[in-house]
mmCIF file of C-alpha atoms (C1' of nucleotides) in Angstrom:
data_model
loop_
_atom_site.group_PDB
_atom_site.id
_atom_site.type_symbol
_atom_site.label_atom_id
_atom_site.label_comp_id
_atom_site.label_asym_id
_atom_site.label_seq_id
_atom_site.Cartn_x
_atom_site.Cartn_y
_atom_site.Cartn_z
ATOM 1 C CA MET A 1 3.774 25.354 26.375
ATOM 2 C CA GLU A 2 5.398 25.833 22.952
ATOM 3 C CA SER A 3 7.892 23.099 23.719
ATOM 4 C CA HIS A 4 9.775 23.695 20.458
ATOM 5 C CA LEU A 5 10.776 20.143 19.474
ATOM 6 C CA THR A 6 13.392 19.498 16.796
ATOM 7 C CA ILE A 7 12.532 17.347 13.818
ATOM 8 C CA ASP A 8 14.460 14.394 15.220
ATOM 9 C CA GLU A 9 12.608 14.579 18.494
ATOM 10 C CA VAL A 10 9.303 14.636 16.674
ATOM 11 C CA ALA A 11 10.453 11.713 14.546
ATOM 12 C CA LYS A 12 11.264 9.737 17.658
ATOM 13 C CA ARG A 13 7.958 10.583 19.307
ATOM 14 C CA THR A 14 5.758 9.859 16.309
ATOM 15 C CA GLY A 15 7.565 6.948 14.711
ATOM 16 C CA LEU A 16 7.783 8.865 11.444
ATOM 17 C CA THR A 17 11.211 9.592 9.975
ATOM 18 C CA ALA A 18 12.524 13.142 9.610
ATOM 19 C CA TYR A 19 12.324 12.528 5.848
ATOM 20 C CA THR A 20 8.646 11.779 6.113
ATOM 21 C CA LEU A 21 7.950 14.766 8.338
ATOM 22 C CA ARG A 22 9.540 17.076 5.763
ATOM 23 C CA TYR A 23 7.715 15.278 3.004
ATOM 24 C CA TYR A 24 4.369 15.745 4.734
ATOM 25 C CA GLU A 25 5.085 19.430 5.159
ATOM 26 C CA ARG A 26 6.201 19.752 1.548
ATOM 27 C CA ILE A 27 2.982 18.239 0.212
ATOM 28 C CA GLY A 28 0.812 20.313 2.509
ATOM 29 C CA LEU A 29 -0.263 17.698 5.026
ATOM 30 C CA ILE A 30 1.446 19.716 7.703
ATOM 31 C CA ALA A 31 1.344 23.516 7.600
ATOM 32 C CA PRO A 32 4.708 25.288 7.482
ATOM 33 C CA ILE A 33 6.430 24.665 10.805
ATOM 34 C CA SER A 34 7.897 27.690 12.574
ATOM 35 C CA ARG A 35 11.671 28.018 12.456
ATOM 36 C CA ALA A 36 14.498 28.742 14.866
ATOM 37 C CA PRO A 37 16.698 31.741 13.909
ATOM 38 C CA GLY A 38 19.008 29.415 11.949
ATOM 39 C CA GLY A 39 16.160 28.099 9.853
ATOM 40 C CA GLN A 40 15.624 24.822 11.659
ATOM 41 C CA ARG A 41 12.158 23.549 12.368
ATOM 42 C CA ARG A 42 10.722 23.856 15.845
ATOM 43 C CA TYR A 43 7.566 21.858 16.368
ATOM 44 C CA ALA A 44 4.933 23.102 18.784
ATOM 45 C CA VAL A 45 2.652 20.923 20.891
ATOM 46 C CA SER A 46 -0.221 21.791 18.595
ATOM 47 C CA ASP A 47 1.780 20.525 15.632
ATOM 48 C CA MET A 48 2.232 17.233 17.436
ATOM 49 C CA ALA A 49 -1.507 16.867 17.985
ATOM 50 C CA TRP A 50 -2.142 17.388 14.296
ATOM 51 C CA ILE A 51 0.535 14.883 13.320
ATOM 52 C CA GLU A 52 -0.996 12.343 15.654
ATOM 53 C CA PHE A 53 -4.316 12.916 14.004
ATOM 54 C CA LEU A 54 -2.715 12.396 10.592
ATOM 55 C CA LEU A 55 -1.300 9.144 11.896
ATOM 56 C CA ARG A 56 -4.778 8.003 12.794
ATOM 57 C CA LEU A 57 -5.908 8.747 9.266
ATOM 58 C CA ARG A 58 -2.935 6.811 7.971
ATOM 59 C CA THR A 59 -3.558 3.890 10.311
ATOM 60 C CA THR A 60 -7.047 3.695 8.899
ATOM 61 C CA ASN A 61 -5.691 3.720 5.345
ATOM 62 C CA MET A 62 -6.843 7.121 4.212
ATOM 63 C CA PRO A 63 -4.891 7.902 1.026
ATOM 64 C CA ILE A 64 -2.617 10.915 1.139
ATOM 65 C CA GLY A 65 -4.686 12.704 -1.459
ATOM 66 C CA LYS A 66 -7.689 12.759 0.861
ATOM 67 C CA MET A 67 -5.575 13.801 3.796
ATOM 68 C CA GLN A 68 -4.398 16.725 1.681
ATOM 69 C CA THR A 69 -7.981 17.688 0.991
ATOM 70 C CA PHE A 70 -8.759 17.479 4.677
ATOM 71 C CA ALA A 71 -5.687 19.485 5.655
ATOM 72 C CA LYS A 72 -6.631 22.155 3.172
ATOM 73 C CA LEU A 73 -10.142 22.407 4.580
ATOM 74 C CA ARG A 74 -8.722 22.685 8.071
ATOM 75 C CA GLY A 75 -6.448 25.472 6.916
ATOM 76 C CA ALA A 76 -9.443 27.311 5.519
ATOM 77 C CA GLY A 77 -10.951 27.766 8.965
ATOM 78 C CA ASP A 78 -14.058 26.956 10.954
ATOM 79 C CA SER A 79 -16.431 27.387 8.078
ATOM 80 C CA THR A 80 -15.237 24.063 6.662
ATOM 81 C CA VAL A 81 -16.145 22.076 9.759
ATOM 82 C CA PRO A 82 -19.243 20.573 8.136
ATOM 83 C CA ASP A 83 -17.213 19.422 5.126
ATOM 84 C CA ARG A 84 -14.578 17.983 7.392
ATOM 85 C CA ARG A 85 -17.175 16.178 9.423
ATOM 86 C CA GLN A 86 -18.654 14.693 6.274
ATOM 87 C CA MET A 87 -15.257 13.546 5.070
ATOM 88 C CA LEU A 88 -14.598 11.850 8.369
ATOM 89 C CA GLU A 89 -18.016 10.252 8.426
ATOM 90 C CA GLU A 90 -17.516 8.787 4.976
ATOM 91 C CA HIS A 91 -14.057 7.657 5.870
ATOM 92 C CA LEU A 92 -15.213 6.079 9.106
ATOM 93 C CA THR A 93 -17.840 4.092 7.239
ATOM 94 C CA GLU A 94 -15.178 2.666 4.962
ATOM 95 C CA VAL A 95 -12.907 1.957 7.893
ATOM 96 C CA LEU A 96 -15.567 0.041 9.758
ATOM 97 C CA SER A 97 -16.221 -2.174 6.785
ATOM 98 C CA GLU A 98 -12.504 -2.725 6.265
ATOM 99 C CA ILE A 99 -12.226 -3.776 9.885
ATOM 100 C CA GLU A 100 -15.135 -6.127 9.401
ATOM 101 C CA ALA A 101 -13.544 -7.629 6.280
ATOM 102 C CA MET A 102 -10.288 -8.147 8.118
ATOM 103 C CA ARG A 103 -12.097 -9.695 11.029
ATOM 104 C CA ARG A 104 -13.859 -12.148 8.756
ATOM 105 C CA SER A 105 -10.627 -13.080 7.019
ATOM 106 C CA ALA A 106 -8.858 -13.424 10.347
ATOM 107 C CA ASP A 107 -11.561 -15.883 11.424
ATOM 108 C CA ALA A 108 -10.963 -17.922 8.284
ATOM 109 C CA LEU A 109 -7.234 -17.918 8.965
ATOM 110 C CA GLN A 110 -7.876 -19.079 12.492
ATOM 111 C CA ALA A 111 -9.981 -21.925 11.149
ATOM 112 C CA LYS A 112 -7.206 -22.916 8.792
ATOM 113 C CA ILE A 113 -4.668 -22.884 11.585
ATOM 114 C CA GLU A 114 -6.924 -25.240 13.490
ATOM 115 C CA TYR A 115 -7.269 -27.460 10.476
ATOM 116 C CA TYR A 116 -3.488 -27.608 10.216
ATOM 117 C CA ARG A 117 -3.279 -28.494 13.886
ATOM 118 C CA SER A 118 -5.679 -31.369 13.554
ATOM 119 C CA PHE A 119 -3.859 -32.506 10.444
ATOM 120 C CA GLU A 120 -0.573 -32.544 12.328
ATOM 121 C CA GLN A 121 -2.310 -34.452 15.101
ATOM 122 C CA SER A 122 -3.608 -37.163 12.814
ATOM 123 C CA LEU A 123 -0.215 -37.518 11.200
ATOM 124 C CA ALA A 124 1.404 -37.896 14.583
ATOM 125 C CA SER A 125 -1.158 -40.422 15.787
ATOM 126 C CA GLY A 126 -1.138 -42.416 12.584
ATOM 127 C CA SER A 127 -4.845 -41.900 12.052
ATOM 128 C CA HIS A 128 -6.119 -40.204 8.957
ATOM 129 C CA SER A 129 -9.381 -38.373 8.629
ATOM 130 C CA ASP A 130 -10.000 -37.731 4.933
ATOM 131 C CA GLU A 131 -11.472 -34.471 6.116
ATOM 132 C CA GLY A 132 -10.286 -31.740 3.744
ATOM 133 C CA HIS A 133 -10.209 -27.980 4.156
ATOM 134 C CA ALA A 134 -11.354 -25.658 1.360
ATOM 135 C CA ASP A 135 -8.184 -25.035 -0.614
ATOM 136 C CA GLU A 136 -6.200 -27.960 0.761
ATOM 137 C CA HIS A 137 -6.031 -30.622 -1.934
ATOM 138 C CA ARG A 138 -6.574 -33.597 0.309
ATOM 139 C CA LYS A 139 -6.792 -37.117 -1.135
ATOM 140 C CA PRO A 140 -9.664 -37.462 -3.546
ATOM 141 C CA LEU A 141 -9.801 -33.817 -4.552
ATOM 142 C CA ARG A 142 -7.715 -32.292 -7.320
ATOM 143 C CA THR A 143 -8.432 -34.561 -10.261
ATOM 144 C CA ARG A 144 -6.354 -32.266 -12.523
ATOM 145 C CA THR A 145 -7.894 -33.148 -15.890
ATOM 146 C CA GLY A 146 -4.926 -34.453 -17.848
ATOM 147 C CA GLN A 147 -3.689 -31.798 -20.272
ATOM 148 C CA THR A 148 -0.417 -31.639 -18.295
ATOM 149 C CA ALA A 149 -0.473 -27.903 -18.958
ATOM 150 C CA GLY A 150 0.923 -27.980 -22.490
ATOM 151 C CA ASP A 151 2.374 -24.515 -22.148
ATOM 152 C CA ARG A 152 4.064 -24.373 -25.560
ATOM 153 C CA ARG A 153 3.449 -21.278 -27.560
ATOM 154 C CA MET B 1 -17.147 -30.854 -10.873
ATOM 155 C CA GLU B 2 -14.146 -29.431 -12.722
ATOM 156 C CA SER B 3 -16.171 -26.489 -13.902
ATOM 157 C CA HIS B 4 -13.355 -25.179 -16.153
ATOM 158 C CA LEU B 5 -13.822 -21.431 -15.853
ATOM 159 C CA THR B 6 -12.193 -18.987 -18.254
ATOM 160 C CA ILE B 7 -9.954 -16.265 -16.910
ATOM 161 C CA ASP B 8 -12.656 -13.643 -17.373
ATOM 162 C CA GLU B 9 -15.159 -15.693 -15.452
ATOM 163 C CA VAL B 10 -12.699 -16.108 -12.613
ATOM 164 C CA ALA B 11 -11.983 -12.389 -12.719
ATOM 165 C CA LYS B 12 -15.670 -11.643 -12.405
ATOM 166 C CA ARG B 13 -16.127 -14.112 -9.539
ATOM 167 C CA THR B 14 -13.092 -13.002 -7.520
ATOM 168 C CA GLY B 15 -13.020 -9.295 -8.208
ATOM 169 C CA LEU B 16 -9.439 -9.589 -9.460
ATOM 170 C CA THR B 17 -8.682 -8.533 -13.018
ATOM 171 C CA ALA B 18 -7.491 -11.005 -15.653
ATOM 172 C CA TYR B 19 -4.204 -9.059 -15.586
ATOM 173 C CA THR B 20 -3.805 -9.730 -11.911
ATOM 174 C CA LEU B 21 -4.702 -13.403 -12.225
ATOM 175 C CA ARG B 22 -1.971 -13.862 -14.834
ATOM 176 C CA TYR B 23 0.399 -11.835 -12.731
ATOM 177 C CA TYR B 24 -0.246 -13.990 -9.670
ATOM 178 C CA GLU B 25 0.400 -17.086 -11.734
ATOM 179 C CA ARG B 26 3.550 -15.598 -13.216
ATOM 180 C CA ILE B 27 5.046 -14.834 -9.817
ATOM 181 C CA GLY B 28 4.126 -18.216 -8.424
ATOM 182 C CA LEU B 29 1.217 -17.307 -6.173
ATOM 183 C CA ILE B 30 -0.991 -19.516 -8.271
ATOM 184 C CA ALA B 31 0.373 -22.790 -9.669
ATOM 185 C CA PRO B 32 0.269 -23.145 -13.465
ATOM 186 C CA ILE B 33 -3.371 -23.334 -14.468
ATOM 187 C CA SER B 34 -4.375 -26.132 -16.845
ATOM 188 C CA ARG B 35 -5.061 -25.147 -20.429
ATOM 189 C CA ALA B 36 -7.700 -25.763 -23.049
ATOM 190 C CA PRO B 37 -6.390 -27.260 -26.317
ATOM 191 C CA GLY B 38 -5.903 -23.772 -27.719
ATOM 192 C CA GLY B 39 -3.689 -22.731 -24.821
ATOM 193 C CA GLN B 40 -6.297 -20.781 -22.866
ATOM 194 C CA ARG B 41 -6.519 -21.117 -19.114
ATOM 195 C CA ARG B 42 -9.258 -23.219 -17.601
ATOM 196 C CA TYR B 43 -9.633 -22.736 -13.864
ATOM 197 C CA ALA B 44 -10.816 -25.631 -11.701
ATOM 198 C CA VAL B 45 -12.926 -25.311 -8.569
ATOM 199 C CA SER B 46 -9.868 -26.110 -6.484
ATOM 200 C CA ASP B 47 -8.038 -23.199 -8.107
ATOM 201 C CA MET B 48 -10.875 -20.934 -7.056
ATOM 202 C CA ALA B 49 -10.610 -22.056 -3.436
ATOM 203 C CA TRP B 50 -6.913 -21.279 -3.417
ATOM 204 C CA ILE B 51 -7.472 -17.875 -4.985
ATOM 205 C CA GLU B 52 -10.073 -17.103 -2.372
ATOM 206 C CA PHE B 53 -7.570 -18.027 0.290
ATOM 207 C CA LEU B 54 -5.012 -15.721 -1.306
ATOM 208 C CA LEU B 55 -7.599 -12.969 -1.201
ATOM 209 C CA ARG B 56 -7.970 -13.472 2.520
ATOM 210 C CA LEU B 57 -4.233 -13.099 2.918
ATOM 211 C CA ARG B 58 -4.377 -9.963 0.823
ATOM 212 C CA THR B 59 -7.340 -8.567 2.761
ATOM 213 C CA THR B 60 -5.279 -8.981 5.896
ATOM 214 C CA ASN B 61 -2.337 -7.185 4.293
ATOM 215 C CA MET B 62 0.080 -10.047 3.894
ATOM 216 C CA PRO B 63 2.783 -8.827 1.503
ATOM 217 C CA ILE B 64 3.113 -10.721 -1.751
ATOM 218 C CA GLY B 65 6.583 -11.937 -0.804
ATOM 219 C CA LYS B 66 5.184 -13.863 2.139
ATOM 220 C CA MET B 67 2.335 -15.199 0.084
ATOM 221 C CA GLN B 68 4.949 -16.521 -2.341
ATOM 222 C CA THR B 69 6.745 -18.249 0.496
ATOM 223 C CA PHE B 70 3.485 -19.755 1.651
ATOM 224 C CA ALA B 71 2.533 -20.861 -1.846
ATOM 225 C CA LYS B 72 5.898 -22.513 -2.281
ATOM 226 C CA LEU B 73 5.510 -24.410 0.989
ATOM 227 C CA ARG B 74 2.087 -25.526 -0.080
ATOM 228 C CA GLY B 75 3.499 -26.753 -3.367
ATOM 229 C CA ALA B 76 6.081 -28.777 -1.471
ATOM 230 C CA GLY B 77 3.455 -30.993 0.080
ATOM 231 C CA ASP B 78 2.096 -32.090 3.439
ATOM 232 C CA SER B 79 5.458 -32.104 5.161
ATOM 233 C CA THR B 80 5.373 -28.304 5.212
ATOM 234 C CA VAL B 81 2.109 -28.103 7.133
ATOM 235 C CA PRO B 82 3.845 -27.175 10.404
ATOM 236 C CA ASP B 83 5.735 -24.342 8.685
ATOM 237 C CA ARG B 84 2.567 -23.131 7.063
ATOM 238 C CA ARG B 85 0.733 -23.237 10.347
ATOM 239 C CA GLN B 86 3.468 -21.201 11.970
ATOM 240 C CA MET B 87 3.406 -18.631 9.184
ATOM 241 C CA LEU B 88 -0.324 -18.247 9.580
ATOM 242 C CA GLU B 89 -0.088 -17.995 13.339
ATOM 243 C CA GLU B 90 2.473 -15.225 13.113
ATOM 244 C CA HIS B 91 0.471 -13.482 10.468
ATOM 245 C CA LEU B 92 -2.731 -13.767 12.463
ATOM 246 C CA THR B 93 -1.055 -12.183 15.456
ATOM 247 C CA GLU B 94 -0.059 -9.201 13.358
ATOM 248 C CA VAL B 95 -3.515 -8.996 11.841
ATOM 249 C CA LEU B 96 -5.219 -8.934 15.215
ATOM 250 C CA SER B 97 -3.046 -6.074 16.380
ATOM 251 C CA GLU B 98 -3.642 -4.193 13.133
ATOM 252 C CA ILE B 99 -7.358 -4.605 13.649
ATOM 253 C CA GLU B 100 -6.994 -3.326 17.175
ATOM 254 C CA ALA B 101 -4.992 -0.304 15.991
ATOM 255 C CA MET B 102 -7.632 0.484 13.397
ATOM 256 C CA ARG B 103 -10.377 0.096 15.943
ATOM 257 C CA ARG B 104 -8.680 2.528 18.292
ATOM 258 C CA SER B 105 -8.144 5.046 15.513
ATOM 259 C CA ALA B 106 -11.720 4.620 14.383
ATOM 260 C CA ASP B 107 -12.855 5.441 17.905
ATOM 261 C CA ALA B 108 -10.785 8.620 17.853
ATOM 262 C CA LEU B 109 -12.293 9.562 14.492
ATOM 263 C CA GLN B 110 -15.744 8.972 15.896
ATOM 264 C CA ALA B 111 -14.930 11.267 18.811
ATOM 265 C CA LYS B 112 -13.740 13.937 16.416
ATOM 266 C CA ILE B 113 -16.908 13.651 14.369
ATOM 267 C CA GLU B 114 -18.866 14.199 17.530
ATOM 268 C CA TYR B 115 -16.753 17.168 18.432
ATOM 269 C CA TYR B 116 -17.464 18.628 15.010
ATOM 270 C CA ARG B 117 -21.166 18.021 15.532
ATOM 271 C CA SER B 118 -21.220 19.856 18.810
ATOM 272 C CA PHE B 119 -19.177 22.636 17.274
ATOM 273 C CA GLU B 120 -21.706 23.000 14.475
ATOM 274 C CA GLN B 121 -24.449 22.994 17.098
ATOM 275 C CA SER B 122 -22.914 25.788 19.110
ATOM 276 C CA LEU B 123 -22.367 27.829 15.968
ATOM 277 C CA ALA B 124 -25.986 27.355 14.999
ATOM 278 C CA SER B 125 -27.276 28.250 18.450
ATOM 279 C CA GLY B 126 -25.012 31.228 18.843
ATOM 280 C CA SER B 127 -23.425 29.817 21.985
ATOM 281 C CA HIS B 128 -19.735 29.155 22.138
ATOM 282 C CA SER B 129 -18.025 26.687 24.409
ATOM 283 C CA ASP B 130 -14.284 27.371 24.244
ATOM 284 C CA GLU B 131 -13.944 23.614 24.543
ATOM 285 C CA GLY B 132 -11.198 22.539 22.110
ATOM 286 C CA HIS B 133 -10.410 19.153 20.660
ATOM 287 C CA ALA B 134 -6.815 17.869 20.521
ATOM 288 C CA ASP B 135 -5.549 19.111 17.168
ATOM 289 C CA GLU B 136 -8.210 21.747 16.625
ATOM 290 C CA HIS B 137 -6.545 25.108 17.129
ATOM 291 C CA ARG B 138 -9.346 26.807 19.000
ATOM 292 C CA LYS B 139 -9.035 30.424 20.058
ATOM 293 C CA PRO B 140 -5.906 31.106 22.115
ATOM 294 C CA LEU B 141 -3.775 28.272 20.735
ATOM 295 C CA ARG B 142 -1.328 28.565 17.809
ATOM 296 C CA THR B 143 0.820 31.572 18.736
ATOM 297 C CA ARG B 144 2.971 31.003 15.621
ATOM 298 C CA THR B 145 6.251 32.520 16.792
ATOM 299 C CA GLY B 146 6.985 35.190 14.202
ATOM 300 C CA GLN B 147 9.962 34.335 12.013
ATOM 301 C CA THR B 148 7.697 34.207 8.962
ATOM 302 C CA ALA B 149 9.693 31.149 7.808
ATOM 303 C CA GLY B 150 12.724 32.885 6.322
ATOM 304 C CA ASP B 151 13.229 30.170 3.774
ATOM 305 C CA ARG B 152 16.137 31.686 1.834
ATOM 306 C CA ARG B 153 19.029 29.352 1.066
ATOM 307 C "C1'" DG C 1 -14.190 -17.128 -45.121
ATOM 308 C "C1'" DC C 2 -14.448 -13.137 -42.270
ATOM 309 C "C1'" DT C 3 -15.100 -10.369 -38.470
ATOM 310 C "C1'" DT C 4 -15.291 -9.519 -33.709
ATOM 311 C "C1'" DG C 5 -13.963 -10.406 -29.367
ATOM 312 C "C1'" DA C 6 -11.515 -13.102 -25.941
ATOM 313 C "C1'" DC C 7 -7.379 -14.931 -25.136
ATOM 314 C "C1'" DT C 8 -1.952 -15.382 -25.112
ATOM 315 C "C1'" DT C 9 3.014 -13.613 -24.056
ATOM 316 C "C1'" DA C 10 7.044 -10.561 -22.772
ATOM 317 C "C1'" DG C 11 7.962 -6.667 -21.065
ATOM 318 C "C1'" DA C 12 7.118 -1.667 -20.130
ATOM 319 C "C1'" DG C 13 4.733 1.724 -17.285
ATOM 320 C "C1'" DC C 14 2.257 3.584 -13.344
ATOM 321 C "C1'" DG C 15 0.668 5.495 -8.787
ATOM 322 C "C1'" DC C 16 1.575 5.556 -4.226
ATOM 323 C "C1'" DA C 17 4.158 6.619 -0.210
ATOM 324 C "C1'" DC C 18 7.923 7.249 0.999
ATOM 325 C "C1'" DT C 19 13.324 7.296 1.163
ATOM 326 C "C1'" DC C 20 17.520 8.801 0.015
ATOM 327 C "C1'" DT C 21 21.436 11.716 -2.192
ATOM 328 C "C1'" DA C 22 24.170 15.730 -2.779
ATOM 329 C "C1'" DA C 23 25.594 19.881 -1.538
ATOM 330 C "C1'" DC C 24 25.379 22.941 1.805
ATOM 331 C "C1'" DT C 25 24.471 25.452 6.557
ATOM 332 C "C1'" DT C 26 24.057 25.591 11.451
ATOM 333 C "C1'" DC C 27 24.451 24.045 16.130
ATOM 334 C "C1'" DT C 28 27.011 21.999 20.049
ATOM 335 C "C1'" DA C 29 30.880 20.239 22.744
ATOM 336 C "C1'" DG C 30 35.590 20.461 23.677
ATOM 337 C "C1'" DC D 1 38.348 27.760 16.825
ATOM 338 C "C1'" DT D 2 37.217 23.471 15.191
ATOM 339 C "C1'" DA D 3 35.236 18.932 14.554
ATOM 340 C "C1'" DG D 4 31.330 16.427 14.109
ATOM 341 C "C1'" DA D 5 26.522 15.996 14.539
ATOM 342 C "C1'" DA D 6 22.279 17.629 13.056
ATOM 343 C "C1'" DG D 7 19.806 20.364 10.257
ATOM 344 C "C1'" DT D 8 18.457 22.415 5.396
ATOM 345 C "C1'" DT D 9 16.928 22.123 0.197
ATOM 346 C "C1'" DA D 10 15.769 20.316 -4.558
ATOM 347 C "C1'" DG D 11 15.271 16.605 -6.755
ATOM 348 C "C1'" DA D 12 16.264 11.664 -7.843
ATOM 349 C "C1'" DG D 13 15.426 6.845 -6.658
ATOM 350 C "C1'" DT D 14 12.968 2.780 -4.582
ATOM 351 C "C1'" DG D 15 9.709 -1.013 -3.684
ATOM 352 C "C1'" DC D 16 5.286 -2.571 -4.025
ATOM 353 C "C1'" DG D 17 1.388 -4.209 -6.411
ATOM 354 C "C1'" DC D 18 -0.497 -4.070 -9.952
ATOM 355 C "C1'" DT D 19 -1.895 -2.423 -14.881
ATOM 356 C "C1'" DC D 20 -1.321 -1.838 -19.414
ATOM 357 C "C1'" DT D 21 0.741 -2.220 -24.318
ATOM 358 C "C1'" DA D 22 1.998 -4.551 -28.388
ATOM 359 C "C1'" DA D 23 1.826 -8.106 -31.239
ATOM 360 C "C1'" DG D 24 0.049 -12.078 -32.063
ATOM 361 C "C1'" DT D 25 -3.341 -16.525 -31.663
ATOM 362 C "C1'" DC D 26 -7.763 -18.612 -31.005
ATOM 363 C "C1'" DA D 27 -12.974 -19.039 -30.738
ATOM 364 C "C1'" DA D 28 -17.711 -18.137 -32.158
ATOM 365 C "C1'" DG D 29 -21.272 -16.163 -35.038
ATOM 366 C "C1'" DC D 30 -22.786 -14.803 -39.656
#
DNA sequence: GCTTGACTTAGAGCGCACTCTAACTTCTAG
DNA sequence: CTAGAAGTTAGAGTGCGCTCTAAGTCAAGC
C-alpha cells in the first residue's frame, strides 16, 4: 500500500493533466497531498480513489462549487455523512433527468438521421415523397412572408 | 400559419433568453429572421422548429462551432443532406457514449448513497461494520506520511 | 402628445473550468 | 559533476457560451 505515485503518473491514470490536479488541490477539491523530501507530491492509493470519485461527479456535470462544498463536508468528518448523502441524492435526481433529456434528444436525432436516409434514397431513386421533417423546409413549407428582411437601421 | 411571434414570445416558448436568440442569429446558428415594418423580429413557425432542433443539439452537448457548421450546410440546400446525416451520426455516437458514461457514474453515486445510508444506520444502532467504501477513509486508512507539507519556496 | 415598455444594435463583460507562463528547484542517468 | 527531465509556485491567459450595457428606436395606452 501507499504506492506513492508522482503527479505525472496520476495524470496518466486519471486522464486529468498535472495542471488540473494541482488546480484541484489549490481550490480544495483535493486535500493537501503528502510530499517527498524534495517537496514533490506523492499520491497515495486513497487519494486516487477520491480523485476517481471527483471524476464521477464531473462526468455527471456537478459544478466545481458544489464539489468544493462536498469536499469540505468530507474533510469535516463522519458527522457530515447525512449532509453528504443529501447532496448526492439531490445531485443524482438532477443527473437522472439530464440523462433522460439526453436520451429523448438522442431519439429525435436518430429520427432525423433516418429521415435524411430516406431523403437520400428518394433522391437516388428519382422518386419524391413530399414528406417533410419538422425543421426541414421541404417544398410547400417556408412561405417566408415577403419583407426580404429589410435590415437597414 | 405564419404566427409571427415576437422575440419575447419565442424566448418564453423555448426557454432561451432574447439575448441568446439574437446571439444565435448573430453567429449564424439561426438564419436572419424576418422583420416587422419597424425592424422588429417576427419568428415564423418554421423558425421555431429549427430552434427546437438546435436545442436538442445543445441538450446533447454539441459545441456551438459544430452547430454553426451544421447550420451552414443546411443553408446550402439539399445537396448537403449526406454531410448533415454524417455529422448527426457521428454526434449521436458520441452522445450515446456520454449517456452511458453518465449512467455508469450515476450507478456509482447510487451505491455511495446506499453506503452512506448503511453508515448512518450503524451509527444510529451503535453497531459498527468496519466496511469501507472506495474513497471513504475509514479507520486504519490514510496514514498521511508525516512531512507536514513543508511548503517553503 | 406623452409615457412606458418592448425592441434594436455594437460591443463589452462575465463565470466557469481549466491551461499555461515564468522563474525556479529537484531528481535521474550518464 | 552535469545535463536534461520533471517537479514546484504565483499568477496570468484562454475558450466557451452566453449575458449585459449603452444608446437609441418603435409600439401601445391614456
